[in-house]
Coordinates of C-alpha atoms in Angstrom, one line a residue:
Chain J
M1 CA 0.0 0.0 0.0
S2 CA 1.4 3.3 -1.0
K3 CA 0.9 6.4 1.2
I4 CA -0.2 9.7 -0.2
A5 CA -1.1 13.2 1.2
L6 CA -4.9 13.9 1.0
K7 CA -6.4 17.3 0.8
A8 CA -9.9 18.7 0.7
G9 CA -11.3 18.7 -2.8
G10 CA -9.1 15.8 -4.0
R11 CA -10.9 13.1 -6.0
F12 CA -10.1 9.4 -6.3
K13 CA -11.5 6.3 -7.9
S14 CA -11.4 2.7 -7.0
A15 CA -9.0 0.6 -9.1
V16 CA -11.2 -2.5 -8.7
C17 CA -14.8 -1.3 -8.8
D18 CA -16.9 1.7 -9.9
A19 CA -16.6 3.7 -6.6
Q20 CA -15.4 7.3 -6.7
V21 CA -14.9 9.7 -3.7
M22 CA -14.2 13.3 -3.0
V23 CA -12.2 14.3 0.0
I24 CA -14.2 16.6 2.3
K25 CA -11.6 16.9 5.0
A26 CA -8.4 15.1 5.8
P27 CA -5.7 15.1 8.5
A28 CA -2.2 16.3 7.6
G29 CA 0.4 13.6 6.7
E30 CA 0.5 10.7 4.4
Y31 CA -1.9 7.8 4.5
S32 CA -3.0 4.9 2.4
L33 CA -6.5 5.2 0.9
A34 CA -7.9 2.0 -0.6
C35 CA -11.1 0.6 -1.9
G36 CA -11.8 -3.1 -2.3
G37 CA -8.3 -3.9 -1.1
A38 CA -6.5 -1.9 -3.8
D39 CA -5.0 1.7 -3.6
M40 CA -7.4 4.3 -4.9
I41 CA -6.2 6.0 -8.0
A42 CA -6.6 9.4 -9.8
P43 CA -10.0 9.8 -11.6
T44 CA -8.4 9.7 -15.0
A45 CA -6.0 6.8 -14.3
A46 CA -6.6 3.3 -15.8
A47 CA -8.2 0.8 -13.4
A48 CA -6.5 -2.6 -12.8
G49 CA -6.6 -5.4 -10.3
T50 CA -9.3 -7.5 -8.7
L51 CA -11.7 -6.8 -5.8
D52 CA -10.8 -8.5 -2.5
S53 CA -13.9 -10.4 -1.6
A54 CA -13.2 -9.7 2.1
L55 CA -13.5 -6.0 1.4
S56 CA -16.6 -5.9 -0.8
D57 CA -19.4 -4.6 1.5
G58 CA -19.9 -1.8 -1.0
T59 CA -19.8 2.0 -1.0
L60 CA -22.9 4.0 -1.6
I61 CA -23.3 7.2 -3.6
G62 CA -24.1 10.3 -1.5
K63 CA -22.9 8.7 1.8
R64 CA -20.1 10.3 3.8
Y65 CA -17.4 8.0 5.1
V66 CA -15.3 8.8 8.2
N67 CA -12.6 7.3 10.3
A68 CA -13.0 6.7 14.0
D69 CA -12.1 10.3 15.1
E70 CA -13.7 11.8 12.0
S71 CA -10.5 13.6 11.1
L72 CA -11.0 12.1 7.6
E73 CA -14.3 12.6 5.7
L74 CA -14.9 11.4 2.2
L75 CA -18.0 11.9 0.1
C76 CA -18.9 8.9 -2.2
T77 CA -19.7 10.5 -5.6
K78 CA -20.2 7.2 -7.4
G79 CA -21.1 3.9 -5.8
G80 CA -19.2 0.6 -6.1
K81 CA -18.7 -2.9 -4.6
G82 CA -15.5 -2.3 -2.7
T83 CA -15.2 -1.2 0.9
L84 CA -13.2 2.0 1.6
T85 CA -10.2 1.6 3.9
F86 CA -7.9 4.2 5.5
D87 CA -4.5 2.8 6.5
G88 CA -6.1 -0.6 6.4
T89 CA -9.1 0.2 8.6
P90 CA -12.6 0.2 7.0
L91 CA -14.3 3.6 7.1
E92 CA -17.8 4.0 8.6
V93 CA -20.8 5.8 7.2
K94 CA -21.3 9.2 8.9
Q95 CA -24.7 9.8 10.5
A96 CA -27.2 11.5 8.1
K97 CA -27.9 15.2 8.8
Q98 CA -31.2 16.1 10.2
L99 CA -31.5 19.6 9.0
P100 CA -34.8 21.2 7.9
S101 CA -34.8 22.1 4.2
S102 CA -34.1 25.9 3.9
D103 CA -33.9 26.2 0.1
Chain D
M1 CA -13.8 19.9 -6.4
N2 CA -16.4 21.3 -8.7
I3 CA -20.2 21.8 -8.2
S4 CA -20.8 19.9 -11.4
T5 CA -20.3 16.8 -9.2
I6 CA -23.7 17.7 -7.7
L7 CA -25.4 17.2 -11.0
D8 CA -23.3 14.1 -11.9
M9 CA -24.4 12.4 -8.7
A10 CA -28.1 13.2 -9.2
A11 CA -28.0 12.1 -12.9
E12 CA -26.1 8.9 -11.8
A13 CA -28.5 8.0 -9.0
F14 CA -31.8 9.3 -10.3
G15 CA -31.3 10.1 -14.0
D16 CA -35.0 9.4 -14.9
R17 CA -36.4 11.7 -12.2
T18 CA -37.8 15.0 -13.2
A19 CA -35.3 17.8 -12.3
V20 CA -37.1 20.9 -13.4
I21 CA -40.6 21.9 -14.6
A22 CA -41.4 25.3 -16.0
G23 CA -44.9 25.6 -17.5
D24 CA -45.3 22.7 -20.0
S25 CA -41.6 21.9 -20.3
R26 CA -39.8 19.4 -18.1
L27 CA -36.3 17.9 -18.0
T28 CA -35.0 14.9 -16.2
Y29 CA -31.7 14.9 -14.3
A30 CA -30.1 13.0 -17.2
E31 CA -31.5 15.6 -19.7
L32 CA -30.4 18.5 -17.5
R33 CA -26.8 17.0 -17.5
Q34 CA -26.9 16.5 -21.3
K35 CA -27.9 20.1 -21.9
A36 CA -25.3 21.4 -19.4
H37 CA -22.7 19.3 -21.3
A38 CA -23.9 20.7 -24.6
A39 CA -23.7 24.3 -23.4
A40 CA -20.3 23.6 -21.8
R41 CA -18.9 22.5 -25.1
V42 CA -20.1 25.7 -26.7
L43 CA -18.4 27.7 -23.9
R44 CA -15.1 25.7 -24.2
D45 CA -15.0 26.6 -28.0
S46 CA -15.6 30.3 -27.4
D47 CA -13.6 33.1 -25.9
A48 CA -16.1 33.6 -23.1
K49 CA -14.7 34.2 -19.6
Y50 CA -18.2 34.3 -18.1
L51 CA -21.6 32.7 -18.7
A52 CA -24.1 35.5 -18.0
L53 CA -27.8 35.2 -17.7
L54 CA -30.2 38.1 -18.0
D55 CA -33.5 36.4 -17.7
V56 CA -36.4 35.4 -15.4
N57 CA -36.6 31.8 -14.0
S58 CA -36.5 29.1 -16.7
P59 CA -34.7 25.8 -17.2
A60 CA -31.9 27.9 -18.7
A61 CA -30.9 28.9 -15.2
P62 CA -30.1 25.5 -13.8
I63 CA -28.5 24.4 -17.1
A64 CA -26.3 27.6 -17.0
V65 CA -25.2 27.0 -13.4
F66 CA -23.8 23.6 -14.3
A67 CA -22.7 24.4 -17.8
A68 CA -20.4 27.1 -16.5
A69 CA -19.1 24.7 -13.9
Y70 CA -18.3 22.0 -16.5
A71 CA -16.7 24.7 -18.7
G72 CA -14.6 26.0 -15.8
I73 CA -15.8 29.6 -15.9
P74 CA -18.0 31.6 -13.5
Y75 CA -21.8 31.8 -13.9
V76 CA -23.1 35.4 -13.4
P77 CA -26.8 35.9 -13.3
I78 CA -27.7 39.6 -13.7
N79 CA -30.6 41.5 -12.2
Y80 CA -33.0 42.1 -15.1
R81 CA -34.9 44.8 -13.0
L82 CA -32.0 47.2 -13.2
T83 CA -32.0 50.1 -15.6
R84 CA -30.7 49.9 -19.1
D85 CA -27.5 51.8 -18.1
E86 CA -26.9 49.7 -15.0
I87 CA -27.3 46.4 -16.9
N88 CA -24.9 47.5 -19.6
E89 CA -22.3 48.6 -17.1
L90 CA -22.5 45.1 -15.5
V91 CA -22.3 43.4 -18.9
E92 CA -19.1 45.4 -19.6
R93 CA -17.6 44.1 -16.3
V94 CA -18.1 40.4 -17.4
A95 CA -17.0 40.7 -21.1
P96 CA -15.9 38.6 -22.9
A97 CA -19.0 36.6 -22.2
L98 CA -21.7 34.4 -23.5
L99 CA -25.0 36.0 -22.4
I100 CA -28.4 34.3 -22.3
A101 CA -31.3 36.8 -22.7
N102 CA -35.0 36.7 -23.5
E103 CA -36.7 38.9 -26.1
E104 CA -37.5 41.7 -23.6
T105 CA -34.1 41.9 -21.9
R106 CA -32.2 41.5 -25.2
A107 CA -33.7 44.8 -26.4
R108 CA -32.1 46.6 -23.5
L109 CA -28.5 45.4 -24.3
D110 CA -26.0 47.6 -26.2
A111 CA -24.3 45.6 -28.9
R112 CA -20.7 44.6 -28.1
A113 CA -18.2 42.6 -30.1
D114 CA -17.0 40.8 -27.0
V115 CA -20.4 39.6 -25.8
Q116 CA -22.2 36.9 -27.7
V117 CA -26.0 37.2 -26.9
M118 CA -27.9 34.0 -27.2
S119 CA -31.7 33.7 -26.9
R120 CA -33.0 31.5 -24.1
E121 CA -34.7 29.3 -26.9
A122 CA -31.4 28.9 -28.7
F123 CA -29.6 28.0 -25.5
L124 CA -32.2 25.4 -24.5
A125 CA -32.0 24.0 -28.1
L126 CA -28.2 23.5 -28.2
P127 CA -27.6 20.1 -29.9
V128 CA -27.1 17.3 -27.4
D129 CA -24.4 14.7 -28.3
D130 CA -24.4 11.6 -26.3
S131 CA -21.5 10.0 -28.1
A132 CA -19.1 12.8 -27.3
E133 CA -16.9 12.6 -24.2
P134 CA -18.4 14.6 -21.4
P135 CA -16.4 17.8 -20.7
Q136 CA -13.9 17.3 -17.9
P137 CA -14.4 20.1 -15.4
D138 CA -11.5 21.9 -13.7
E139 CA -11.1 20.4 -10.2
D140 CA -9.5 23.5 -8.6
P141 CA -11.6 24.1 -5.5
R142 CA -10.5 27.8 -5.5
A143 CA -12.0 28.4 -8.9
V144 CA -14.9 30.8 -9.0
A145 CA -18.3 29.0 -9.6
V146 CA -20.7 31.9 -9.3
Q147 CA -20.3 35.7 -9.3
L148 CA -23.2 37.8 -8.0
F149 CA -23.5 41.6 -8.2
T150 CA -24.7 42.9 -4.8
S151 CA -27.0 45.9 -4.6
G152 CA -24.7 48.2 -2.8
T153 CA -26.2 51.1 -1.0
T154 CA -23.5 53.4 -2.2
G155 CA -21.2 53.3 -5.2
K156 CA -21.1 50.6 -7.9
P157 CA -22.5 47.1 -7.3
K158 CA -19.8 44.9 -5.8
A159 CA -19.0 41.5 -7.4
A160 CA -19.3 38.9 -4.7
I161 CA -17.6 35.7 -5.6
L162 CA -18.5 32.2 -4.5
R163 CA -15.8 29.5 -5.1
H164 CA -16.5 25.8 -5.8
E165 CA -15.3 25.0 -2.3
N166 CA -17.7 27.5 -0.7
L167 CA -20.8 26.1 -2.5
M168 CA -19.8 22.4 -2.1
S169 CA -19.2 23.0 1.6
Y170 CA -22.6 24.6 1.9
I171 CA -24.4 21.7 0.0
V172 CA -22.5 18.8 1.6
G173 CA -22.8 20.5 5.0
T174 CA -26.5 21.2 4.9
V175 CA -28.3 18.8 2.5
E176 CA -28.4 15.0 2.6
F177 CA -27.9 13.5 -0.8
A178 CA -31.1 12.1 -2.4
C179 CA -33.1 12.9 0.6
A180 CA -36.2 13.9 -1.4
E181 CA -39.1 11.5 -1.8
E182 CA -40.0 10.4 -5.3
D183 CA -43.0 12.8 -5.5
D184 CA -41.5 15.7 -3.6
A185 CA -41.4 19.0 -5.5
V186 CA -40.0 22.4 -4.5
L187 CA -41.5 25.7 -5.9
V188 CA -38.9 28.2 -6.8
S189 CA -40.1 31.8 -7.1
V190 CA -36.9 33.7 -6.1
P191 CA -35.2 35.3 -9.1
P192 CA -32.1 33.5 -10.6
Y193 CA -29.8 36.4 -9.7
H194 CA -30.4 36.1 -5.9
V195 CA -28.2 33.8 -3.9
A196 CA -31.3 31.9 -2.9
G197 CA -31.9 31.2 -6.6
I198 CA -28.4 29.6 -6.8
S199 CA -28.8 27.6 -3.6
A200 CA -32.3 26.4 -4.7
V201 CA -30.8 24.9 -7.8
L202 CA -27.9 23.2 -6.0
S203 CA -29.9 22.0 -3.0
S204 CA -32.7 20.7 -5.1
T205 CA -30.4 18.8 -7.4
Y206 CA -28.4 17.3 -4.5
A207 CA -31.6 16.3 -2.8
C208 CA -32.7 14.8 -6.2
R209 CA -35.9 16.8 -5.9
R210 CA -38.2 18.1 -8.6
M211 CA -37.9 21.9 -9.0
V212 CA -41.0 23.8 -10.2
Q213 CA -40.2 27.3 -11.5
I214 CA -42.4 30.3 -11.8
E215 CA -41.1 33.2 -13.8
N216 CA -42.2 36.1 -11.6
F217 CA -43.9 35.9 -8.3
D218 CA -47.5 36.8 -7.7
A219 CA -49.7 35.1 -5.1
A220 CA -52.2 33.7 -7.5
S221 CA -49.7 32.0 -9.8
W222 CA -47.7 30.7 -6.9
I223 CA -50.8 29.0 -5.4
E224 CA -51.9 27.8 -8.8
S225 CA -48.4 26.2 -9.5
A226 CA -48.2 24.7 -6.1
E227 CA -51.7 23.1 -6.6
R228 CA -51.1 21.9 -10.1
E229 CA -47.6 20.4 -9.5
Q230 CA -48.5 19.0 -6.0
V231 CA -45.7 21.0 -4.4
S232 CA -44.3 19.8 -1.1
N233 CA -41.6 22.4 -0.4
A234 CA -41.1 26.1 -1.1
F235 CA -38.9 29.0 -0.2
V236 CA -40.4 32.5 0.0
V237 CA -39.4 35.9 1.1
P238 CA -41.6 37.6 3.8
T239 CA -43.5 39.8 1.3
M240 CA -44.4 36.7 -0.7
L241 CA -45.6 34.9 2.4
S242 CA -47.8 37.8 3.5
R243 CA -49.4 38.0 0.0
I244 CA -50.0 34.2 -0.1
V245 CA -51.6 34.3 3.3
E246 CA -53.8 37.3 2.2
H247 CA -54.7 35.7 -1.0
L248 CA -55.7 32.3 0.6
G249 CA -57.5 34.1 3.3
E250 CA -59.6 35.9 0.8
S251 CA -60.1 33.1 -1.7
G252 CA -60.9 30.2 0.5
S253 CA -58.6 27.9 2.5
A254 CA -55.2 26.3 2.5
S255 CA -56.9 22.9 1.6
R256 CA -56.0 23.7 -2.0
L257 CA -52.4 22.7 -1.1
P258 CA -52.7 19.3 0.6
K259 CA -49.2 18.2 -0.4
L260 CA -47.5 21.3 1.0
R261 CA -45.3 20.1 3.9
S262 CA -42.5 22.5 4.3
L263 CA -42.3 26.3 3.9
A264 CA -39.0 28.0 4.3
Y265 CA -38.6 31.8 4.5
G266 CA -35.9 34.3 4.6
G267 CA -34.3 37.2 2.8
G268 CA -35.7 39.9 5.1
K269 CA -37.4 40.5 8.4
M270 CA -40.6 38.5 8.8
P271 CA -43.4 40.4 10.6
Q272 CA -44.6 38.4 13.6
T273 CA -48.2 38.8 12.5
T274 CA -47.5 37.3 9.1
I275 CA -45.8 34.2 10.5
V276 CA -48.5 33.7 13.1
S277 CA -51.2 33.9 10.5
A278 CA -49.3 31.6 8.2
M279 CA -48.9 29.0 10.9
R280 CA -52.7 29.2 11.6
L281 CA -53.5 28.9 7.9
F282 CA -51.2 25.9 7.4
P283 CA -51.2 24.0 10.7
A284 CA -49.7 20.9 9.2
V285 CA -46.9 22.6 7.4
D286 CA -43.3 22.7 8.8
F287 CA -42.0 26.3 8.9
T288 CA -38.3 27.1 8.6
N289 CA -36.7 30.5 8.9
A290 CA -33.4 30.6 7.1
Y291 CA -30.9 33.4 7.6
G292 CA -28.0 33.9 5.2
L293 CA -26.1 36.3 2.9
T294 CA -24.8 36.3 -0.6
E295 CA -21.2 36.3 0.8
T296 CA -22.0 33.1 2.9
S297 CA -23.3 31.0 0.0
S298 CA -26.8 31.3 1.5
T299 CA -28.1 29.9 4.8
I300 CA -26.1 30.1 8.0
A301 CA -28.8 29.9 10.7
V302 CA -32.1 28.0 10.8
L303 CA -35.2 28.2 13.0
G304 CA -36.7 24.8 12.3
P305 CA -40.2 23.5 12.5
D306 CA -39.9 22.2 16.1
D307 CA -38.6 25.6 17.1
H308 CA -41.6 27.3 15.6
R309 CA -44.0 25.0 17.3
A310 CA -42.2 25.2 20.7
A311 CA -42.2 29.0 20.5
A312 CA -45.9 29.2 19.5
S313 CA -47.1 26.9 22.3
S314 CA -44.7 28.0 25.1
E315 CA -45.7 29.9 28.2
D316 CA -42.1 31.0 28.7
A317 CA -41.4 34.4 27.2
D318 CA -37.8 33.5 26.4
V319 CA -39.0 30.6 24.3
Q320 CA -42.0 32.5 22.8
R321 CA -39.8 35.3 21.4
R322 CA -37.7 32.8 19.5
L323 CA -40.4 33.0 16.8
I324 CA -38.8 36.3 15.8
S325 CA -35.3 34.9 15.9
V326 CA -33.5 33.4 12.9
G327 CA -32.7 30.2 14.8
R328 CA -29.3 28.7 15.5
A329 CA -26.2 28.3 13.4
T330 CA -26.4 25.3 11.0
G331 CA -23.9 22.5 11.7
A332 CA -21.8 23.9 8.9
V333 CA -20.8 27.2 10.4
E334 CA -20.0 29.0 13.7
I335 CA -21.6 32.3 14.7
E336 CA -20.2 34.8 17.2
I337 CA -21.3 38.3 18.4
R338 CA -18.6 40.9 18.8
D339 CA -18.6 44.4 20.2
D340 CA -17.3 47.5 18.2
D341 CA -13.7 46.7 19.3
G342 CA -13.9 43.2 17.9
R343 CA -14.2 41.4 21.2
A344 CA -16.6 38.4 21.6
V345 CA -19.5 39.3 23.9
P346 CA -21.6 37.0 26.2
P347 CA -25.2 35.9 25.5
N348 CA -28.0 38.5 25.5
T349 CA -25.5 41.2 24.5
A350 CA -26.0 43.0 21.2
G351 CA -23.1 43.5 18.8
L352 CA -22.1 42.6 15.3
V353 CA -22.8 39.2 13.9
Y354 CA -19.7 37.3 12.7
V355 CA -19.7 33.9 10.9
R356 CA -17.0 31.4 10.0
G357 CA -17.1 28.2 7.9
G358 CA -16.1 26.6 4.6
Q359 CA -19.2 28.1 2.9
V360 CA -18.3 31.6 3.9
S361 CA -16.6 33.3 1.0
G362 CA -16.6 36.9 2.3
E363 CA -14.9 37.9 -0.8
Y364 CA -15.3 40.4 -3.7
L365 CA -13.6 40.5 -7.0
Q366 CA -12.1 44.0 -6.6
Q367 CA -11.9 44.4 -2.8
G368 CA -10.6 40.9 -2.1
S369 CA -11.2 38.8 1.0
L370 CA -12.9 40.5 4.0
L371 CA -12.2 37.5 6.3
D372 CA -10.1 38.2 9.3
G373 CA -7.0 36.2 10.2
E374 CA -9.0 33.4 11.8
G375 CA -11.5 33.2 8.9
W376 CA -14.3 35.2 10.5
F377 CA -16.6 37.3 8.4
S378 CA -18.5 40.4 9.6
T379 CA -22.0 40.2 8.2
R380 CA -22.5 43.9 9.1
D381 CA -25.8 42.7 10.7
R382 CA -26.4 43.6 14.3
G383 CA -27.8 41.0 16.6
W384 CA -27.5 39.0 19.8
L385 CA -27.6 35.3 20.8
D386 CA -29.7 34.0 23.7
V387 CA -28.3 31.5 26.1
E388 CA -29.2 28.6 23.8
G389 CA -27.6 30.1 20.8
Y390 CA -30.8 31.5 19.1
L391 CA -29.8 34.5 17.0
F392 CA -31.9 37.6 17.1
L393 CA -31.2 40.2 14.4
D394 CA -31.4 43.9 15.0
G395 CA -30.9 45.5 11.6
R396 CA -27.9 46.4 9.5
A397 CA -24.9 48.1 11.2
D398 CA -25.1 50.7 8.5
D399 CA -28.7 51.5 9.4
V400 CA -27.9 52.4 13.1
I401 CA -28.8 56.0 13.9
V402 CA -26.1 57.8 15.8
R403 CA -27.9 60.5 17.7
G404 CA -25.5 62.6 19.8
G405 CA -23.1 59.7 20.3
E406 CA -25.9 57.3 21.2
N407 CA -26.5 54.2 19.0
I408 CA -30.2 53.8 18.1
S409 CA -31.4 50.7 16.3
P410 CA -34.3 51.4 13.9
G411 CA -35.7 47.9 14.6
E412 CA -36.9 48.5 18.2
I413 CA -38.7 51.7 17.2
E414 CA -40.3 50.0 14.2
D415 CA -41.5 47.2 16.5
V416 CA -43.2 49.7 18.7
L417 CA -44.8 51.6 15.8
L418 CA -46.0 48.3 14.3
G419 CA -47.7 47.5 17.6
H420 CA -50.1 50.4 17.1
P421 CA -53.4 49.0 15.8
A422 CA -53.7 51.6 13.0
V423 CA -50.1 51.0 11.6
A424 CA -49.7 48.6 8.7
D425 CA -46.0 49.2 8.0
A426 CA -43.2 51.4 9.3
A427 CA -39.5 52.1 8.6
V428 CA -37.2 54.2 10.8
V429 CA -34.2 55.9 9.4
A430 CA -31.6 58.5 10.3
V431 CA -32.5 62.1 9.4
P432 CA -30.0 65.1 9.4
D433 CA -30.1 67.0 12.7
E434 CA -28.1 70.1 13.4
Q435 CA -27.9 69.6 17.1
W436 CA -27.5 65.8 17.4
G437 CA -25.8 65.0 14.1
E438 CA -28.5 62.5 13.3
G439 CA -32.0 62.2 14.4
V440 CA -34.8 59.7 14.2
G441 CA -37.3 59.8 11.2
A442 CA -40.1 57.4 10.6
A443 CA -42.1 56.6 7.4
V444 CA -45.5 55.1 8.4
V445 CA -48.2 53.4 6.4
L446 CA -51.6 53.3 8.0
K447 CA -54.1 50.5 7.5
P448 CA -57.0 51.3 5.2
D449 CA -59.5 53.6 6.9
A450 CA -57.4 53.6 10.1
R451 CA -56.2 56.9 11.7
A452 CA -53.3 57.8 13.9
S453 CA -51.6 61.2 14.3
A454 CA -47.9 61.8 14.4
Q455 CA -48.2 63.1 17.9
E456 CA -50.0 59.9 19.0
L457 CA -47.3 57.7 17.6
Q458 CA -44.5 59.8 19.1
E459 CA -46.3 59.5 22.5
L460 CA -46.4 55.7 22.1
V461 CA -42.6 55.5 21.4
K462 CA -41.9 57.8 24.3
T463 CA -44.0 55.6 26.7
R464 CA -42.6 52.3 25.5
L465 CA -38.9 53.3 24.9
R466 CA -37.5 56.6 25.9
S467 CA -37.5 60.2 24.6
S468 CA -34.3 59.8 22.5
R469 CA -36.1 57.1 20.5
V470 CA -39.0 59.3 19.6
P471 CA -39.1 60.1 15.9
Q472 CA -38.7 63.8 15.5
T473 CA -40.3 63.6 12.0
I474 CA -43.0 61.2 11.0
V475 CA -44.3 61.1 7.4
F476 CA -47.3 59.1 6.2
R477 CA -47.0 57.2 3.0
D478 CA -49.3 54.9 0.9
A479 CA -46.6 52.2 0.8
L480 CA -42.9 51.8 1.6
P481 CA -40.4 51.0 -1.1
Y482 CA -39.2 47.4 -1.1
N483 CA -36.9 45.5 -3.4
E484 CA -38.3 42.4 -5.1
T485 CA -36.9 40.1 -2.4
G486 CA -38.7 41.9 0.5
K487 CA -36.0 44.2 1.8
V488 CA -37.2 47.7 2.7
L489 CA -35.2 50.3 0.8
R490 CA -34.1 52.6 3.7
R491 CA -31.8 54.4 1.3
V492 CA -34.8 55.6 -0.7
I493 CA -36.7 56.6 2.5
R494 CA -33.6 58.5 3.8
Q495 CA -33.5 60.4 0.5
E496 CA -37.1 61.3 0.9
F497 CA -36.2 62.9 4.2
G498 CA -33.8 65.1 2.3
K499 CA -30.5 63.3 3.0
P500 CA -28.3 62.4 0.1

């Protein structure tokens, strides 16, 4: 697993499924970001590899994914079969917002 | 990071859902994206540095918001109610541009070699090419997505800029993706050049909600559209709500709108009588008061449906009065009150309202960023927070009357005047005064067939407040001047009192 710096606004896609994410916030430093067991890649890079069946719980469009202390937050912009992991630990779905519609 | 992602996600998840309805025309989210792609290709092949819109609400507005984003240039909707000269000055400031106009607005444009004018019909009919590669948007989060000319009280309009990161922060921070039910529909009656017109498009798209547009607001057509399209949600400015309430009160009942579930309002001060009547007229509807500014990408504080009901049914005066608050900061921003020296003040103390968060741009094209070193933006609104963080607004800092060194807020005097049974509307402004520098002037509108003398109203203010608050001049008018989004034009009233 290679480590990379993540910054808000950055976009990645899964190398092994259809999933795509956008970084909403990220801690400083370098980390490995993977989906379905393979490093996530630039949106325009060519996909390669196979999905790890142990990491195939799926990633859902529109859901926000966070690590335990919520220092990392990703928005899934396209769903896929792989599970998102951050330094090897699966990310959790962030609780939906309960805001009244104001627009 | 680019707001076109919002449309990509909606088209990906619910491409077959209706995105926008205007009269007899409708577009699905997949079609909205195709049309935005088609327009983006035209922009990419042109020299345009801006995509401008000089038009009322139509499907061209949401297409243009996203087309500009795909093409990597700012979208700039222009106020079509301005004078011919004002419009042409703004157009000059965005040239070279592609400008979408309708027949009426086109006639008011001076011809320019560097502005390509396209009719709304031609823009909507741009050829769609499914086989072509979709345009790849620029991903720079700092790129400008939208530029809005604010109606400055002095000098030329300022160009407020909202970057992709501001608008994405607002949407992701305040809307849950695809939260709309299949048959939900939101009625959009605010003009496209208002920040609420921008946030309506972005929020509705991210919620995957059907957007029903009306060209220009009037109560009858609003109600007719809401009924015909089974509208579930709407955003209105206070003057719109009071006209809707009046109209329904005269023409029958609210049972014409059985699907209406949520009414949000904002954009100006809501008279308590209007919101109380509206809550009685629509007992099953959720009311939400939204407070925001152009420079904050729209809403920063919300008084939600539960707050409304709690305030209306409470015996506790502190809870009751929250009905005239603008609620609490949304989870996406922080709000703080500071005194004139910039120090944070405790609850229940009035000062200037400051806001901080990713959606806060606080930035103008010429003037640059107005954020302080820690990212706080001064809204120039005066207000205070109660112990539970409910924000009460007290007018614009610029409207404060300084009478002999004493700061007087027009709002408290207006509230007293409005409490008189004969008074329908009132605005208090600074008037020139030789002795005090500034004095208090009031423009008052009486209810039909009602009577009140200036002396009687002065006496009322003196009893309720104190003598320094008593308007030294009161003029009676048939109506007060408002802009189309419900803000009273104090500048115009001040001029009537003889002050430049």
